[in-house]
Amino acid sequence: MYQLIQKWYARAMARTREFDLDQALDRAMDLFWRRGYAATSLQDLLTELSIGSGSLYAAFGSKDKLYARALERYCSQYAGGLIELLQNADEIRPVVRAALTQMVEADLEDPERGCLLVNAATERGDDPGTVDRVAITMRLLESSLAAALEKAKARGELPADKEPVALARFLTTFVQGLRVVGRARLGRAFVEDAVDTALRSLD
C-alpha cells in the first residue's frame, strides 16, 4: 500500500509541476511589472501562467510568495547585469553612461512599465519583505558602484578629492529618480540633460 501511495504522489506532483518554474516566474514577474501587486488578481496569475490554483499553491505557496519570488528574480537580473558591466569596466564613464542611457531608452519606449524595483518600493512600502528586498538590491548596486569608482580613482580617471562611496550613493539615488521621471513622461531632452549633469559629478 505504501508503494502505491508513493507512486500516486509522484504522479500527482509530476502533474502539478509539469510547467516550467523559471518560465512561470518570468511570466508572473512581467504581469506584476505591468499591473502592480494589488491590481493583479489570483485569476490573472492563473490565466497568465496557464495553470490551476493547485499548481500555483504547490509551486509558490501564495500570491504574496509568488510576488516575492518574482521581485527577487527581477532584482537579480536588474542588479546582475549592471554589476557585471562594472566589474569588467576598463573605463567608468562609458559604462555609467551606457547603463543610464539604456534606462532612459527603456522608459521612453514603455513609460507605463517603469522599474519593478521602484514600483515595488512605492506600492509595497508597508511590506517588510518587499522593503528588505529593495534595500538589499540598492545596497548591492551602491557597493558595486563604489568598488568600480574606487578602481577608476586608482587609475586616475577620477580627481583625487572624489569620494567613491558618496558618488556611488548619489548615482544609486539618481538611477531610481530617473526611473520615476521616466514614468512622468517629461521627454528625452529632460532626462538626457539630467544624465549629462549626473555624469559631470565624476569630473
PDB file of C-alpha atoms in Angstrom:
ATOM      1  CA  MET A   1       0.000   0.000   0.000  1.00  0.00           C
ATOM      2  CA  TYR A   2       2.807   2.407   0.899  1.00  0.00           C
ATOM      3  CA  GLN A   3       4.415   1.886  -2.507  1.00  0.00           C
ATOM      4  CA  LEU A   4       1.092   2.575  -4.227  1.00  0.00           C
ATOM      5  CA  ILE A   5       0.732   5.813  -2.291  1.00  0.00           C
ATOM      6  CA  GLN A   6       4.286   6.811  -3.254  1.00  0.00           C
ATOM      7  CA  LYS A   7       3.546   6.176  -6.928  1.00  0.00           C
ATOM      8  CA  TRP A   8       0.293   8.153  -6.740  1.00  0.00           C
ATOM      9  CA  TYR A   9       2.052  11.043  -5.016  1.00  0.00           C
ATOM     10  CA  ALA A  10       4.866  11.055  -7.602  1.00  0.00           C
ATOM     11  CA  ARG A  11       2.347  11.167 -10.467  1.00  0.00           C
ATOM     12  CA  ALA A  12       0.369  13.915  -8.757  1.00  0.00           C
ATOM     13  CA  MET A  13       3.481  16.018  -8.201  1.00  0.00           C
ATOM     14  CA  ALA A  14       4.570  15.473 -11.799  1.00  0.00           C
ATOM     15  CA  ARG A  15       1.218  16.824 -12.980  1.00  0.00           C
ATOM     16  CA  THR A  16       1.486  19.756 -10.576  1.00  0.00           C
ATOM     17  CA  ARG A  17       4.975  20.694 -11.705  1.00  0.00           C
ATOM     18  CA  GLU A  18       4.565  19.919 -15.384  1.00  0.00           C
ATOM     19  CA  PHE A  19       5.054  23.616 -16.157  1.00  0.00           C
ATOM     20  CA  ASP A  20       8.480  25.257 -16.205  1.00  0.00           C
ATOM     21  CA  LEU A  21       9.081  27.121 -12.929  1.00  0.00           C
ATOM     22  CA  ASP A  22      11.527  29.635 -14.395  1.00  0.00           C
ATOM     23  CA  GLN A  23       9.151  30.426 -17.244  1.00  0.00           C
ATOM     24  CA  ALA A  24       6.274  30.752 -14.795  1.00  0.00           C
ATOM     25  CA  LEU A  25       8.305  33.163 -12.655  1.00  0.00           C
ATOM     26  CA  ASP A  26       9.206  35.251 -15.706  1.00  0.00           C
ATOM     27  CA  ARG A  27       5.561  35.490 -16.754  1.00  0.00           C
ATOM     28  CA  ALA A  28       4.429  36.333 -13.229  1.00  0.00           C
ATOM     29  CA  MET A  29       7.178  38.941 -12.964  1.00  0.00           C
ATOM     30  CA  ASP A  30       6.058  40.544 -16.220  1.00  0.00           C
ATOM     31  CA  LEU A  31       2.431  40.621 -15.060  1.00  0.00           C
ATOM     32  CA  PHE A  32       3.256  42.181 -11.691  1.00  0.00           C
ATOM     33  CA  TRP A  33       5.550  44.612 -13.500  1.00  0.00           C
ATOM     34  CA  ARG A  34       2.789  45.736 -15.857  1.00  0.00           C
ATOM     35  CA  ARG A  35      -0.100  45.832 -13.398  1.00  0.00           C
ATOM     36  CA  GLY A  36       1.355  46.062  -9.922  1.00  0.00           C
ATOM     37  CA  TYR A  37       0.695  43.773  -6.990  1.00  0.00           C
ATOM     38  CA  ALA A  38      -2.760  44.994  -5.961  1.00  0.00           C
ATOM     39  CA  ALA A  39      -4.205  45.111  -9.479  1.00  0.00           C
ATOM     40  CA  THR A  40      -3.044  41.560 -10.263  1.00  0.00           C
ATOM     41  CA  SER A  41      -5.635  39.063  -9.082  1.00  0.00           C
ATOM     42  CA  LEU A  42      -5.098  35.382  -8.432  1.00  0.00           C
ATOM     43  CA  GLN A  43      -7.179  34.638 -11.503  1.00  0.00           C
ATOM     44  CA  ASP A  44      -4.973  36.937 -13.586  1.00  0.00           C
ATOM     45  CA  LEU A  45      -1.956  34.891 -12.491  1.00  0.00           C
ATOM     46  CA  LEU A  46      -3.639  31.562 -13.213  1.00  0.00           C
ATOM     47  CA  THR A  47      -4.595  32.763 -16.697  1.00  0.00           C
ATOM     48  CA  GLU A  48      -1.155  34.221 -17.436  1.00  0.00           C
ATOM     49  CA  LEU A  49       0.661  31.108 -16.233  1.00  0.00           C
ATOM     50  CA  SER A  50      -1.905  28.716 -17.744  1.00  0.00           C
ATOM     51  CA  ILE A  51      -2.095  26.643 -14.558  1.00  0.00           C
ATOM     52  CA  GLY A  52      -4.663  25.745 -11.927  1.00  0.00           C
ATOM     53  CA  SER A  53      -4.758  27.132  -8.417  1.00  0.00           C
ATOM     54  CA  GLY A  54      -3.486  23.829  -7.009  1.00  0.00           C
ATOM     55  CA  SER A  55      -0.363  24.013  -9.171  1.00  0.00           C
ATOM     56  CA  LEU A  56       0.290  27.626  -8.195  1.00  0.00           C
ATOM     57  CA  TYR A  57      -0.059  26.925  -4.489  1.00  0.00           C
ATOM     58  CA  ALA A  58       2.079  23.781  -4.720  1.00  0.00           C
ATOM     59  CA  ALA A  59       4.856  25.620  -6.550  1.00  0.00           C
ATOM     60  CA  PHE A  60       4.812  29.031  -4.857  1.00  0.00           C
ATOM     61  CA  GLY A  61       2.564  28.873  -1.805  1.00  0.00           C
ATOM     62  CA  SER A  62       0.532  32.056  -2.339  1.00  0.00           C
ATOM     63  CA  LYS A  63       0.204  35.190  -4.432  1.00  0.00           C
ATOM     64  CA  ASP A  64       2.311  37.053  -1.895  1.00  0.00           C
ATOM     65  CA  LYS A  65       5.105  34.488  -2.012  1.00  0.00           C
ATOM     66  CA  LEU A  66       4.970  34.401  -5.820  1.00  0.00           C
ATOM     67  CA  TYR A  67       5.365  38.177  -5.880  1.00  0.00           C
ATOM     68  CA  ALA A  68       8.345  37.917  -3.541  1.00  0.00           C
ATOM     69  CA  ARG A  69       9.963  35.328  -5.819  1.00  0.00           C
ATOM     70  CA  ALA A  70       9.234  37.409  -8.933  1.00  0.00           C
ATOM     71  CA  LEU A  71      10.684  40.548  -7.331  1.00  0.00           C
ATOM     72  CA  GLU A  72      13.776  38.636  -6.225  1.00  0.00           C
ATOM     73  CA  ARG A  73      14.207  37.374  -9.790  1.00  0.00           C
ATOM     74  CA  TYR A  74      13.875  40.886 -11.198  1.00  0.00           C
ATOM     75  CA  CYS A  75      16.352  42.299  -8.690  1.00  0.00           C
ATOM     76  CA  SER A  76      18.848  39.570  -9.501  1.00  0.00           C
ATOM     77  CA  GLN A  77      18.607  40.292 -13.226  1.00  0.00           C
ATOM     78  CA  TYR A  78      18.478  44.069 -12.787  1.00  0.00           C
ATOM     79  CA  ALA A  79      21.473  44.268 -10.488  1.00  0.00           C
ATOM     80  CA  GLY A  80      23.372  41.366 -12.014  1.00  0.00           C
ATOM     81  CA  GLY A  81      23.718  42.910 -15.460  1.00  0.00           C
ATOM     82  CA  LEU A  82      24.966  46.233 -14.132  1.00  0.00           C
ATOM     83  CA  ILE A  83      27.335  44.621 -11.655  1.00  0.00           C
ATOM     84  CA  GLU A  84      28.895  42.536 -14.405  1.00  0.00           C
ATOM     85  CA  LEU A  85      29.425  45.656 -16.526  1.00  0.00           C
ATOM     86  CA  LEU A  86      31.017  47.493 -13.605  1.00  0.00           C
ATOM     87  CA  GLN A  87      33.317  44.621 -12.702  1.00  0.00           C
ATOM     88  CA  ASN A  88      34.599  44.375 -16.284  1.00  0.00           C
ATOM     89  CA  ALA A  89      34.861  48.116 -16.920  1.00  0.00           C
ATOM     90  CA  ASP A  90      38.126  49.438 -18.301  1.00  0.00           C
ATOM     91  CA  GLU A  91      36.743  52.983 -18.016  1.00  0.00           C
ATOM     92  CA  ILE A  92      33.994  54.040 -15.654  1.00  0.00           C
ATOM     93  CA  ARG A  93      32.301  56.883 -17.559  1.00  0.00           C
ATOM     94  CA  PRO A  94      31.303  54.908 -20.689  1.00  0.00           C
ATOM     95  CA  VAL A  95      29.816  52.140 -18.537  1.00  0.00           C
ATOM     96  CA  VAL A  96      27.815  54.512 -16.335  1.00  0.00           C
ATOM     97  CA  ARG A  97      26.594  56.465 -19.365  1.00  0.00           C
ATOM     98  CA  ALA A  98      25.617  53.268 -21.195  1.00  0.00           C
ATOM     99  CA  ALA A  99      23.669  51.992 -18.166  1.00  0.00           C
ATOM    100  CA  LEU A 100      21.825  55.287 -17.693  1.00  0.00           C
ATOM    101  CA  THR A 101      21.119  55.615 -21.411  1.00  0.00           C
ATOM    102  CA  GLN A 102      19.700  52.103 -21.507  1.00  0.00           C
ATOM    103  CA  MET A 103      17.293  53.014 -18.695  1.00  0.00           C
ATOM    104  CA  VAL A 104      16.289  56.218 -20.499  1.00  0.00           C
ATOM    105  CA  GLU A 105      15.554  54.338 -23.714  1.00  0.00           C
ATOM    106  CA  ALA A 106      13.549  51.674 -21.879  1.00  0.00           C
ATOM    107  CA  ASP A 107      11.408  54.316 -20.185  1.00  0.00           C
ATOM    108  CA  LEU A 108      10.886  56.278 -23.380  1.00  0.00           C
ATOM    109  CA  GLU A 109       9.794  53.103 -25.171  1.00  0.00           C
ATOM    110  CA  ASP A 110       7.418  51.962 -22.419  1.00  0.00           C
ATOM    111  CA  PRO A 111       6.879  54.701 -19.796  1.00  0.00           C
ATOM    112  CA  GLU A 112       3.999  52.917 -18.062  1.00  0.00           C
ATOM    113  CA  ARG A 113       6.125  49.916 -17.122  1.00  0.00           C
ATOM    114  CA  GLY A 114       8.904  51.772 -15.327  1.00  0.00           C
ATOM    115  CA  CYS A 115      11.164  49.814 -12.992  1.00  0.00           C
ATOM    116  CA  LEU A 116       9.760  46.961 -10.915  1.00  0.00           C
ATOM    117  CA  LEU A 117      12.163  47.833  -8.099  1.00  0.00           C
ATOM    118  CA  VAL A 118      10.796  51.386  -7.894  1.00  0.00           C
ATOM    119  CA  ASN A 119       7.222  50.167  -8.351  1.00  0.00           C
ATOM    120  CA  ALA A 120       7.652  47.703  -5.505  1.00  0.00           C
ATOM    121  CA  ALA A 121       9.123  50.321  -3.163  1.00  0.00           C
ATOM    122  CA  THR A 122       6.254  52.745  -3.781  1.00  0.00           C
ATOM    123  CA  GLU A 123       3.357  50.273  -3.848  1.00  0.00           C
ATOM    124  CA  ARG A 124       4.534  47.846  -1.172  1.00  0.00           C
ATOM    125  CA  GLY A 125       6.369  50.138   1.202  1.00  0.00           C
ATOM    126  CA  ASP A 126       4.371  48.698   4.109  1.00  0.00           C
ATOM    127  CA  ASP A 127       5.523  45.129   3.420  1.00  0.00           C
ATOM    128  CA  PRO A 128       8.763  44.283   5.304  1.00  0.00           C
ATOM    129  CA  GLY A 129       9.815  41.579   2.850  1.00  0.00           C
ATOM    130  CA  THR A 130       9.481  43.911  -0.130  1.00  0.00           C
ATOM    131  CA  VAL A 131      11.299  46.722   1.653  1.00  0.00           C
ATOM    132  CA  ASP A 132      14.139  44.364   2.586  1.00  0.00           C
ATOM    133  CA  ARG A 133      14.488  43.074  -0.987  1.00  0.00           C
ATOM    134  CA  VAL A 134      14.575  46.610  -2.414  1.00  0.00           C
ATOM    135  CA  ALA A 135      17.095  47.746   0.220  1.00  0.00           C
ATOM    136  CA  ILE A 136      19.358  44.737  -0.354  1.00  0.00           C
ATOM    137  CA  THR A 137      19.370  45.373  -4.099  1.00  0.00           C
ATOM    138  CA  MET A 138      20.106  49.074  -3.750  1.00  0.00           C
ATOM    139  CA  ARG A 139      22.904  48.385  -1.274  1.00  0.00           C
ATOM    140  CA  LEU A 140      24.357  45.859  -3.694  1.00  0.00           C
ATOM    141  CA  LEU A 141      24.282  48.406  -6.508  1.00  0.00           C
ATOM    142  CA  GLU A 142      25.847  51.008  -4.238  1.00  0.00           C
ATOM    143  CA  SER A 143      28.702  48.738  -3.157  1.00  0.00           C
ATOM    144  CA  SER A 144      29.379  47.624  -6.738  1.00  0.00           C
ATOM    145  CA  LEU A 145      29.450  51.219  -7.955  1.00  0.00           C
ATOM    146  CA  ALA A 146      31.719  52.224  -5.076  1.00  0.00           C
ATOM    147  CA  ALA A 147      34.155  49.414  -5.891  1.00  0.00           C
ATOM    148  CA  ALA A 148      34.216  50.355  -9.588  1.00  0.00           C
ATOM    149  CA  LEU A 149      34.681  54.030  -8.759  1.00  0.00           C
ATOM    150  CA  GLU A 150      37.492  53.178  -6.357  1.00  0.00           C
ATOM    151  CA  LYS A 151      39.289  51.329  -9.156  1.00  0.00           C
ATOM    152  CA  ALA A 152      38.656  54.232 -11.518  1.00  0.00           C
ATOM    153  CA  LYS A 153      40.155  56.621  -8.988  1.00  0.00           C
ATOM    154  CA  ALA A 154      43.233  54.409  -8.659  1.00  0.00           C
ATOM    155  CA  ARG A 155      43.598  54.510 -12.460  1.00  0.00           C
ATOM    156  CA  GLY A 156      43.474  58.299 -12.392  1.00  0.00           C
ATOM    157  CA  GLU A 157      40.047  58.605 -14.015  1.00  0.00           C
ATOM    158  CA  LEU A 158      38.601  60.480 -11.049  1.00  0.00           C
ATOM    159  CA  PRO A 159      40.052  63.540  -9.290  1.00  0.00           C
ATOM    160  CA  ALA A 160      41.819  62.816  -6.009  1.00  0.00           C
ATOM    161  CA  ASP A 161      39.194  64.676  -3.968  1.00  0.00           C
ATOM    162  CA  LYS A 162      36.303  62.480  -5.164  1.00  0.00           C
ATOM    163  CA  GLU A 163      34.758  60.077  -2.643  1.00  0.00           C
ATOM    164  CA  PRO A 164      33.728  56.810  -4.366  1.00  0.00           C
ATOM    165  CA  VAL A 165      31.180  55.838  -1.699  1.00  0.00           C
ATOM    166  CA  ALA A 166      29.468  59.246  -1.765  1.00  0.00           C
ATOM    167  CA  LEU A 167      29.401  59.186  -5.576  1.00  0.00           C
ATOM    168  CA  ALA A 168      28.008  55.654  -5.564  1.00  0.00           C
ATOM    169  CA  ARG A 169      25.204  56.677  -3.214  1.00  0.00           C
ATOM    170  CA  PHE A 170      24.385  59.689  -5.357  1.00  0.00           C
ATOM    171  CA  LEU A 171      24.282  57.611  -8.546  1.00  0.00           C
ATOM    172  CA  THR A 172      22.192  54.878  -6.897  1.00  0.00           C
ATOM    173  CA  THR A 173      19.685  57.516  -5.817  1.00  0.00           C
ATOM    174  CA  PHE A 174      19.805  59.210  -9.220  1.00  0.00           C
ATOM    175  CA  VAL A 175      19.013  55.946 -11.013  1.00  0.00           C
ATOM    176  CA  GLN A 176      15.812  55.456  -9.020  1.00  0.00           C
ATOM    177  CA  GLY A 177      14.793  59.073  -9.573  1.00  0.00           C
ATOM    178  CA  LEU A 178      15.487  58.692 -13.267  1.00  0.00           C
ATOM    179  CA  ARG A 179      13.061  55.766 -13.461  1.00  0.00           C
ATOM    180  CA  VAL A 180      10.351  57.772 -11.706  1.00  0.00           C
ATOM    181  CA  VAL A 181      10.862  60.696 -14.082  1.00  0.00           C
ATOM    182  CA  GLY A 182      10.588  58.258 -16.988  1.00  0.00           C
ATOM    183  CA  ARG A 183       7.076  57.348 -15.884  1.00  0.00           C
ATOM    184  CA  ALA A 184       6.189  61.049 -15.713  1.00  0.00           C
ATOM    185  CA  ARG A 185       6.866  61.363 -19.472  1.00  0.00           C
ATOM    186  CA  LEU A 186       8.926  64.549 -19.252  1.00  0.00           C
ATOM    187  CA  GLY A 187      10.627  63.773 -22.558  1.00  0.00           C
ATOM    188  CA  ARG A 188      14.037  62.851 -23.939  1.00  0.00           C
ATOM    189  CA  ALA A 189      15.627  66.287 -23.594  1.00  0.00           C
ATOM    190  CA  PHE A 190      14.743  66.468 -19.893  1.00  0.00           C
ATOM    191  CA  VAL A 191      16.199  63.093 -18.941  1.00  0.00           C
ATOM    192  CA  GLU A 192      19.260  63.375 -21.200  1.00  0.00           C
ATOM    193  CA  ASP A 193      20.152  66.744 -19.624  1.00  0.00           C
ATOM    194  CA  ALA A 194      19.808  65.093 -16.199  1.00  0.00           C
ATOM    195  CA  VAL A 195      22.099  62.229 -17.257  1.00  0.00           C
ATOM    196  CA  ASP A 196      24.720  64.679 -18.551  1.00  0.00           C
ATOM    197  CA  THR A 197      24.625  66.561 -15.262  1.00  0.00           C
ATOM    198  CA  ALA A 198      24.909  63.355 -13.240  1.00  0.00           C
ATOM    199  CA  LEU A 199      27.947  62.288 -15.253  1.00  0.00           C
ATOM    200  CA  ARG A 200      29.623  65.625 -14.550  1.00  0.00           C
ATOM    201  CA  SER A 201      29.723  64.570 -10.910  1.00  0.00           C
ATOM    202  CA  LEU A 202      32.612  62.303 -11.952  1.00  0.00           C
ATOM    203  CA  ASP A 203      34.681  65.225 -13.275  1.00  0.00           C
TER     204      ASP A 203
END
